[in-house]
Coordinates of C-alpha atoms in Angstrom, one line a residue:
M1351 CA 14.9 -7.6 -15.5
T1352 CA 16.7 -3.9 -16.6
S1353 CA 19.1 -4.2 -19.8
T1354 CA 22.7 -2.9 -19.4
H1355 CA 21.4 0.3 -21.3
G1356 CA 19.0 0.8 -18.2
P1357 CA 14.9 0.2 -17.3
T1358 CA 13.2 -0.1 -19.8
D1359 CA 10.1 3.0 -20.0
D1360 CA 7.9 0.6 -18.3
E1361 CA 10.2 -0.7 -15.7
R1362 CA 10.3 3.6 -15.1
R1363 CA 6.5 3.5 -14.6
N1364 CA 6.7 0.4 -11.8
F1365 CA 9.4 1.0 -10.3
V1366 CA 8.5 5.2 -9.5
R1367 CA 4.7 3.7 -8.6
Y1368 CA 5.9 1.6 -6.3
T1369 CA 8.7 3.7 -4.7
H1370 CA 7.4 6.5 -2.2
T1371 CA 11.4 7.5 -1.3
R1372 CA 10.3 10.4 0.7
N1373 CA 8.7 7.6 2.9
W1374 CA 11.7 5.6 3.4
P1375 CA 12.7 5.6 7.8
M1376 CA 16.4 6.7 7.5
L1377 CA 15.3 10.0 5.1
R1378 CA 11.8 10.5 6.9
R1379 CA 14.6 10.8 10.3
F1380 CA 16.6 13.3 7.6
P1381 CA 14.6 14.7 5.8
V1382 CA 16.2 15.9 2.0
T1383 CA 14.8 18.2 -0.7
D1384 CA 11.9 17.5 -2.9
D1385 CA 14.4 18.1 -5.7
L1386 CA 17.4 15.4 -4.0
H1387 CA 14.5 13.6 -3.6
D1388 CA 13.6 13.3 -7.7
D1389 CA 17.2 13.1 -8.3
L1390 CA 17.9 10.0 -6.3
L1391 CA 14.9 8.8 -8.3
A1392 CA 17.1 9.6 -11.5
Q1393 CA 19.8 8.5 -11.0
M1394 CA 18.8 4.5 -9.7
L1395 CA 16.7 4.7 -12.5
R1396 CA 18.8 6.3 -14.7
C1397 CA 16.9 9.1 -16.3
S1398 CA 16.6 12.7 -16.1
V1399 CA 14.8 14.3 -13.5
P1400 CA 12.5 15.9 -16.0
A1401 CA 11.3 11.9 -16.9
V1402 CA 10.3 11.0 -13.4
R1403 CA 8.5 14.1 -12.4
S1404 CA 6.8 13.8 -15.7
I1405 CA 5.7 10.0 -14.7
V1406 CA 4.9 11.4 -11.2
D1407 CA 2.5 14.2 -13.1
T1408 CA 1.2 10.9 -15.1
F1409 CA 0.0 9.4 -11.8
A1410 CA -1.4 12.5 -9.7
A1411 CA -3.6 12.2 -13.4
Q1412 CA -4.7 9.1 -13.0
V1413 CA -4.8 9.5 -9.9
R1414 CA -7.9 12.6 -9.7
E1415 CA -9.8 11.2 -13.4
T1416 CA -9.8 8.1 -10.8
A1417 CA -11.1 10.3 -8.0
A1418 CA -13.5 12.0 -10.2
E1419 CA -15.6 8.8 -12.6
M1420 CA -16.0 7.4 -8.2
L1421 CA -17.5 11.0 -7.2
A1422 CA -20.1 10.6 -10.8
D1423 CA -21.3 6.8 -8.7
A1424 CA -24.2 8.8 -6.6
A1425 CA -23.9 5.5 -3.7
F1426 CA -19.8 6.3 -3.7
R1427 CA -20.5 9.8 -3.1
D1428 CA -23.5 8.8 -0.3
L1429 CA -20.6 6.4 1.0
L1430 CA -18.3 8.8 1.2
R1431 CA -20.5 11.3 3.2
A1432 CA -20.7 8.4 5.5
L1433 CA -17.2 8.4 6.3
P1434 CA -16.1 8.5 10.1
F1435 CA -14.2 12.0 9.4
R1436 CA -14.2 15.3 11.2
P1437 CA -12.0 18.1 9.2
E1438 CA -9.3 17.8 12.2
D1439 CA -8.6 14.4 12.0
R1440 CA -5.6 13.1 10.6
V1441 CA -5.9 9.2 8.4
V1442 CA -3.1 6.6 8.4
A1443 CA -2.0 5.3 6.1
I1444 CA 0.3 1.9 6.9
G1445 CA 1.3 -0.9 4.8
D1446 CA 3.7 -2.0 1.1
S1447 CA 3.1 -1.3 -2.0
I1448 CA -0.4 -2.6 -2.4
T1449 CA -0.7 1.3 0.0
A1450 CA 2.1 2.8 -1.4
D1451 CA 0.9 2.6 -4.8
R1452 CA 0.9 5.7 -6.9
I1453 CA -2.3 4.8 -8.0
G1454 CA -3.3 3.5 -5.0
W1455 CA -6.7 2.5 -3.2
F1456 CA -5.3 5.5 -0.4
E1457 CA -4.4 8.2 -3.1
I1458 CA -7.8 7.8 -4.7
L1459 CA -8.9 8.2 -1.6
S1460 CA -7.5 11.5 -0.7
A1461 CA -7.7 12.6 -4.0
A1462 CA -11.7 12.2 -3.2
V1463 CA -12.6 13.2 0.1
T1464 CA -10.6 16.6 -0.4
P1465 CA -12.5 18.4 -3.2
A1466 CA -11.3 22.0 -3.9
G1467 CA -12.6 24.0 -0.9
A1468 CA -14.1 21.3 1.2
E1469 CA -12.9 20.7 5.2
A1470 CA -11.6 17.9 4.6
P1471 CA -8.7 15.4 7.0
T1472 CA -5.5 15.5 6.6
M1473 CA -4.7 12.0 4.4
I1474 CA -0.7 10.8 5.1
N1475 CA 0.3 7.9 3.0
L1476 CA 2.8 5.6 4.9
G1477 CA 2.4 2.8 2.8
V1478 CA 7.1 2.1 2.1
S1479 CA 7.2 -1.0 -1.0
G1480 CA 7.9 -4.5 0.4
N1481 CA 7.2 -3.1 4.2
T1482 CA 6.7 -6.4 6.6
T1483 CA 4.6 -6.4 10.1
A1484 CA 7.7 -6.2 11.2
D1485 CA 9.0 -3.1 9.8
V1486 CA 6.5 -1.5 10.6
I1487 CA 7.6 -1.7 14.5
E1488 CA 10.4 -0.8 13.5
R1489 CA 9.5 2.1 12.2
F1490 CA 6.3 3.3 14.3
D1491 CA 7.9 6.8 15.5
L1492 CA 7.8 8.3 12.1
L1493 CA 3.7 7.3 12.2
E1494 CA 4.1 8.6 16.2
A1495 CA 4.9 11.5 14.8
G1496 CA 2.4 12.4 11.7
R1497 CA -0.3 12.9 15.0
P1498 CA -3.2 10.1 13.3
T1499 CA -6.7 10.2 14.3
R1500 CA -7.9 7.1 12.8
V1501 CA -5.0 4.6 10.9
L1502 CA -5.5 2.4 7.9
L1503 CA -3.7 -0.6 8.3
M1504 CA -2.9 -3.3 5.7
L1505 CA -0.3 -6.1 6.2
G1506 CA 0.4 -9.2 5.5
T1507 CA 1.7 -9.8 2.0
N1508 CA 5.0 -9.6 2.3
D1509 CA 4.9 -11.6 5.8
V1510 CA 5.0 -14.4 3.4
R1511 CA 7.0 -13.0 0.5
V1512 CA 9.6 -16.1 0.2
H1513 CA 13.5 -15.9 -0.2
G1514 CA 15.4 -18.0 -2.3
R1515 CA 15.1 -21.2 -5.3
A1516 CA 15.8 -24.0 -3.9
A1517 CA 14.7 -23.9 0.3
G1518 CA 12.6 -20.7 0.0
H1519 CA 12.4 -19.4 3.2
R1520 CA 9.0 -16.7 4.3
M1521 CA 9.9 -13.0 6.2
A1522 CA 8.1 -14.1 9.2
T1523 CA 6.0 -17.6 10.7
G1524 CA 2.1 -17.0 11.0
P1525 CA 2.8 -17.2 14.8
E1526 CA 5.6 -13.7 14.5
T1527 CA 2.6 -12.3 12.0
E1528 CA 0.5 -12.5 14.6
R1529 CA 2.8 -11.1 17.4
N1530 CA 3.6 -8.1 15.3
L1531 CA 0.1 -7.1 14.7
R1532 CA -0.9 -7.1 18.0
V1533 CA 1.8 -5.2 18.9
L1534 CA 0.9 -2.6 16.5
L1535 CA -2.6 -2.3 17.0
D1536 CA -0.8 -1.9 20.8
L1537 CA 1.2 0.9 20.3
I1538 CA -1.5 2.0 18.1
T1539 CA -4.0 2.6 20.4
G1540 CA -1.5 4.0 22.8
L1541 CA -1.5 6.5 20.6
G1542 CA -5.9 7.8 21.4
A1543 CA -5.9 7.4 17.1
A1544 CA -9.0 4.4 15.9
T1545 CA -7.5 0.9 14.4
T1546 CA -9.3 -0.3 11.1
V1547 CA -7.6 -3.5 10.4
I1548 CA -7.9 -3.9 6.6
T1549 CA -6.7 -8.5 5.6
P1550 CA -4.6 -8.5 2.3
P1551 CA -6.0 -8.9 -0.8
A1552 CA -6.2 -12.2 -2.3
A1553 CA -3.3 -13.0 -4.4
D1554 CA -3.2 -15.5 -8.4
Q1555 CA -0.8 -18.8 -7.6
R1556 CA -0.9 -19.0 -11.0
R1557 CA 0.2 -15.1 -12.5
I1558 CA 2.3 -15.3 -10.4
D1559 CA 4.6 -19.2 -10.9
D1560 CA 4.3 -17.5 -13.8
F1561 CA 6.4 -13.8 -13.8
F1562 CA 8.6 -15.1 -10.7
A1563 CA 9.9 -18.1 -12.3
G1564 CA 13.4 -18.8 -11.5
D1565 CA 13.5 -15.7 -9.3
P1566 CA 14.8 -15.8 -5.8
V1567 CA 11.7 -14.0 -4.2
W1568 CA 8.6 -14.6 -5.0
W1569 CA 4.7 -16.0 -2.9
R1570 CA 2.9 -18.5 -2.3
A1571 CA -1.2 -17.4 -2.8
S1572 CA -2.1 -20.1 0.1
D1573 CA 0.4 -18.4 2.8
I1574 CA -1.5 -14.8 2.2
A1575 CA -4.9 -16.5 2.5
E1576 CA -3.6 -17.9 5.8
V1577 CA -2.2 -13.9 6.7
A1578 CA -5.5 -13.2 6.7
E1579 CA -6.5 -15.6 8.0
I1580 CA -3.5 -13.9 11.4
V1581 CA -5.5 -10.9 10.6
R1582 CA -9.0 -12.1 12.0
K1583 CA -8.0 -14.3 14.4
V1584 CA -6.4 -10.7 15.9
D1585 CA -9.3 -8.7 14.8
P1586 CA -12.8 -10.1 13.4
A1587 CA -14.0 -6.9 13.6
G1588 CA -12.0 -5.6 10.9
L1589 CA -12.7 -5.6 7.3
D1590 CA -11.6 -9.2 5.5
L1591 CA -10.8 -7.7 2.3
H1592 CA -8.6 -11.4 1.0
A1593 CA -12.4 -12.8 1.3
A1594 CA -13.9 -10.4 -1.0
T1595 CA -11.5 -10.1 -3.7
R1596 CA -11.3 -14.3 -3.0
G1597 CA -13.8 -13.8 -6.7
A1598 CA -12.8 -11.2 -8.6
D1599 CA -11.7 -11.4 -11.9
V1600 CA -8.1 -12.0 -12.0
G1601 CA -7.7 -10.7 -15.6
S1602 CA -8.6 -6.6 -14.1
F1603 CA -7.9 -7.8 -10.9
L1604 CA -4.5 -8.2 -9.9
E1605 CA -1.8 -7.4 -12.8
A1606 CA 0.9 -10.0 -13.8
D1607 CA 3.0 -10.4 -10.8
G1608 CA -0.5 -11.0 -9.1
V1609 CA 0.2 -9.8 -6.1
H1610 CA 0.3 -6.5 -7.0
P1611 CA -3.7 -5.2 -7.4
A1612 CA -4.3 -3.4 -11.1
P1613 CA -5.8 -0.2 -11.6
A1614 CA -9.4 -1.2 -11.0
G1615 CA -8.8 -4.0 -8.9
Q1616 CA -7.5 -0.8 -6.5
R1617 CA -10.6 1.1 -6.6
L1618 CA -12.7 -2.4 -5.5
I1619 CA -10.2 -2.5 -2.9
L1620 CA -11.3 1.2 -1.9
T1621 CA -14.3 0.7 -2.3
H1622 CA -14.4 -2.0 0.3
V1623 CA -12.5 -0.2 2.3
V1624 CA -14.8 2.8 1.6
S1625 CA -18.7 0.4 2.3
H1626 CA -16.2 -0.8 5.9
L1627 CA -15.4 2.4 7.4
A1628 CA -19.4 4.0 6.6
A1629 CA -21.2 1.9 8.9
E1630 CA -19.0 1.9 11.6

């Protein structure tokens, strides 16, 4: 809970970590200057613009450090060299907060494939926190505007986000999620872009129950598993990240909320994504 005196430093960091106002549909369709984005975050968080920029810079430095650490591993470098990316490619990631994470898998991948002086594809992160499959259909014009040649699609966690304490209702039923995913794949195919579909990672019910106790918004880990099964049905050739992370050590893989991957979890996700892409 945010106090009457404003968010704590940890709450500010967490908010900035998952919030990219530049990707909010209205502000992407009607862009404003970078300074106004920084000012918007500062006003929402009741802090100074320099404080917001300092948080953003800290996350960017963490991404560069993580990419350098992963690049020190010869096996990871070999996987990167085997990626089906060309310098002229435009690689677009579509997802929710797991993808929008400023220290997340796609940001680390972008830093790892774009070393100084090397020809590399254009990497575009269109992850938006809270997005469902229906939300991405609504903002498909923004994906199209990115002129992707390859799309990395990881969605579904928020389709099963539950609203309501007593009579909780999911944002989307299983059939609705399946329909939306098929629509998205059809739309992306129409752009001529190659698509890699990724299931959402596994969640931990005990942590979810502890973190969201009494809140009007929560998740069921079993519902996320159901979405993973739907994704596998829609695209059997996709990356089954849910199965790959189901046995991961919860303490290192997930944040306290039981839904969002911790930094070590994001590194694990990236390893699986790169391995899958390199094998294509």
